[in-house]
Structure formats: C-alpha cells, structure tokens
Short mmCIF file of C-alpha atoms in Angstrom, two decimals:
data_model
loop_
_atom_site.label_atom_id
_atom_site.label_comp_id
_atom_site.label_asym_id
_atom_site.label_seq_id
_atom_site.Cartn_x
_atom_site.Cartn_y
_atom_site.Cartn_z
CA MET L 1 -39.62 65.38 -90.44
CA GLY L 2 -40.52 68.39 -88.82
CA ALA L 3 -37.12 69.79 -88.41
CA TRP L 4 -35.72 73.29 -89.23
CA GLY L 5 -32.05 72.43 -88.29
CA PHE L 6 -29.69 69.58 -87.66
CA GLN L 7 -29.15 70.31 -84.22
CA ALA L 8 -30.68 68.07 -81.48
CA PHE L 9 -33.34 70.48 -80.37
CA GLU L 10 -34.39 71.94 -83.80
CA ASN L 11 -36.96 69.37 -84.46
CA ASP L 12 -40.42 69.12 -83.54
CA ASP L 13 -40.00 65.56 -81.97
CA ALA L 14 -37.19 66.58 -79.60
CA LEU L 15 -39.12 69.77 -78.57
CA ASP L 16 -42.32 67.61 -77.77
CA TRP L 17 -40.20 65.21 -75.82
CA LEU L 18 -39.01 68.03 -73.29
CA GLU L 19 -42.30 68.60 -72.05
CA GLU L 20 -42.02 64.93 -70.71
CA LEU L 21 -38.47 65.75 -69.49
CA GLU L 22 -40.08 68.74 -67.65
CA ALA L 23 -42.41 66.63 -65.80
CA GLY L 24 -39.99 63.62 -65.07
CA GLY L 25 -36.44 63.10 -64.11
CA ALA L 26 -33.38 61.26 -65.25
CA GLU L 27 -35.52 58.30 -65.90
CA VAL L 28 -37.09 60.14 -69.01
CA VAL L 29 -33.54 60.81 -70.25
CA ARG L 30 -32.95 56.76 -69.80
CA GLN L 31 -36.12 55.88 -71.50
CA GLY L 32 -35.12 58.20 -74.52
CA LEU L 33 -31.90 56.57 -74.85
CA THR L 34 -33.06 52.98 -74.56
CA ALA L 35 -35.95 53.37 -77.05
CA VAL L 36 -33.16 52.84 -79.60
CA ALA L 37 -31.95 50.02 -78.21
CA ASP L 38 -33.22 47.09 -80.87
CA GLY L 39 -34.00 46.86 -84.38
CA TYR L 40 -34.87 49.61 -87.11
CA ILE L 41 -35.18 52.94 -85.39
CA GLU L 42 -37.87 55.54 -86.51
CA ALA L 43 -37.10 59.17 -86.92
CA PRO L 44 -39.11 60.24 -83.94
CA ASP L 45 -37.08 57.91 -81.70
CA GLY L 46 -33.79 58.94 -83.15
CA SER L 47 -34.62 62.63 -82.54
CA VAL L 48 -35.45 61.85 -78.79
CA ALA L 49 -32.33 59.70 -78.42
CA VAL L 50 -30.13 62.46 -79.66
CA ALA L 51 -31.61 65.07 -77.72
CA ALA L 52 -31.36 62.85 -74.48
CA ALA L 53 -27.78 62.28 -75.26
CA GLU L 54 -27.30 66.00 -75.46
CA ILE L 55 -28.86 66.20 -72.17
CA THR L 56 -26.33 63.58 -70.86
CA ALA L 57 -23.59 65.17 -72.14
CA ALA L 58 -24.45 68.43 -70.33
CA ALA L 59 -24.91 66.82 -67.22
CA GLN L 60 -21.35 65.13 -67.49
CA GLY L 61 -19.83 68.68 -68.02
CA ASN L 62 -19.48 68.68 -71.70
CA PRO L 63 -22.55 70.64 -73.15
CA HIS L 64 -23.15 71.83 -76.77
CA GLY L 65 -22.61 75.57 -76.74
CA ASP L 66 -26.42 76.07 -77.73
CA LEU L 67 -28.42 74.36 -75.47
CA PRO L 68 -32.03 75.68 -75.08
CA GLU L 69 -32.82 77.44 -71.90
CA GLU L 70 -35.20 74.92 -70.29
CA VAL L 71 -32.77 72.12 -70.99
CA ALA L 72 -29.89 74.08 -69.30
CA THR L 73 -32.10 74.70 -66.27
CA TRP L 74 -33.19 71.12 -66.35
CA VAL L 75 -29.64 69.94 -66.42
CA THR L 76 -28.82 72.38 -63.60
CA ALA L 77 -31.48 71.10 -61.18
CA HIS L 78 -31.52 67.23 -62.03
CA GLY L 79 -28.15 66.33 -64.24
CA SER L 80 -26.49 65.11 -61.08
CA ALA L 81 -28.79 61.94 -61.48
CA LEU L 82 -27.17 60.98 -64.61
CA THR L 83 -23.93 58.96 -64.22
CA ALA L 84 -21.24 57.67 -66.35
CA GLU L 85 -23.18 54.75 -67.03
CA ASP L 86 -25.65 56.91 -68.79
CA ALA L 87 -23.19 58.61 -70.72
CA GLN L 88 -22.11 55.15 -72.28
CA LEU L 89 -25.76 54.60 -72.93
CA ALA L 90 -26.05 57.84 -74.62
CA LEU L 91 -22.78 57.10 -76.73
CA GLU L 92 -24.23 53.60 -77.81
CA ALA L 93 -27.69 55.34 -78.46
CA VAL L 94 -25.91 57.98 -80.75
CA GLU L 95 -23.93 55.43 -82.59
CA ARG L 96 -27.14 53.30 -83.49
CA VAL L 97 -29.03 56.76 -84.58
CA ALA L 98 -25.97 57.39 -86.77
CA GLY L 99 -26.00 53.77 -88.21
CA ASP L 100 -27.69 52.11 -91.30
CA LYS L 101 -30.91 51.16 -89.37
CA SER L 102 -32.13 54.58 -88.71
CA GLU L 103 -34.93 56.34 -90.40
CA LEU L 104 -33.23 59.71 -89.23
CA ALA L 105 -29.85 58.93 -90.58
CA GLU L 106 -31.62 58.05 -93.97
CA LEU L 107 -33.56 61.31 -94.16
CA TRP L 108 -30.50 63.28 -93.17
CA ASP L 109 -28.54 61.58 -96.10
CA GLU L 110 -31.60 62.26 -98.49
CA ALA L 111 -31.48 66.12 -97.44
CA ASP L 112 -27.62 66.02 -98.25
CA GLU L 113 -26.76 67.53 -94.83
CA PRO L 114 -23.26 66.45 -93.70
CA GLU L 115 -23.60 68.75 -90.81
CA TRP L 116 -26.08 66.48 -89.22
CA LYS L 117 -23.59 63.75 -89.14
CA GLU L 118 -20.75 66.07 -87.84
CA SER L 119 -23.11 67.03 -84.95
CA LEU L 120 -23.47 63.60 -84.01
CA ASP L 121 -19.69 63.08 -84.38
CA ASN L 122 -19.19 66.26 -81.93
CA LEU L 123 -21.75 64.71 -79.74
CA SER L 124 -20.15 61.33 -79.59
CA GLU L 125 -16.71 62.87 -78.72
CA ARG L 126 -18.08 64.90 -75.80
CA LEU L 127 -19.78 61.64 -74.57
CA ARG L 128 -16.25 59.79 -74.53
CA GLU L 129 -14.50 62.69 -72.71
CA ALA L 130 -17.00 62.22 -70.18
CA LEU L 131 -16.16 58.61 -69.83
CA THR L 132 -12.24 59.06 -69.47
#
C-alpha cells in the first residue's frame, strides 16, 4: 500500500484519482463512491472511495481540517453539484470500506493503526451531520 499516513489523501491511489477529479465533475466523485458498492473491496477502490467521501463531506459544509489545496479549490468550484443523496452514498461507501470485506481495512488492521478507523468514524459523523 503506497500510503504515508492514515488520512484520506495520504496515499498514492487517492492522489492519482485527484487527476481524474480535476478533469471531471461530480460524476467522478459518484463513480468513486459506487466502485465499492458490491463484493470484496480492493485497497485502491477503498482509498478512492474514502477520498470521494471526504470531498462530499466538504461539499456539504463539513470539511476535514486538512484538505489538500487542490481539493478545496475543486469543492469551491464544483461542490454545489454534490447533494444530500451523494452524502448518503458517501456514508454507505465509508461504512463498507471500514467493514470486513475490505482489503484496506485488513491492511490498516495489520499495520495496527487505530487512527485510520478513527478517521473514518470522524468522516462518517461529518457525513451524518450533512444529512440532518
């Protein structure tokens, strides 16, 4: 796993995906979230889904305090296209990535990094707040 930290944008897969995000709109975020809808979730798809969920939370007014500049810029320019339905989709994606059918969850468990799970709990809470 090409990760140097447990936050959503501290891994190669999420940063590579940001290039796609720059070229596309809200549909790229939705694709990132729906890629983890079924079956076993491979680590790259899980990393992208978490990044997409962070963008969705930010677009709903609940950003993480440490968003990369290019993400904050994208949210300012395009975030209004992400709706409460997208926030629900993001919440479901985060729950699946944190679950027992997720390679990413297995890798972070093996690395004994409880901060990763705590960061997902925080993200889930920010998404729930967007839904109320």
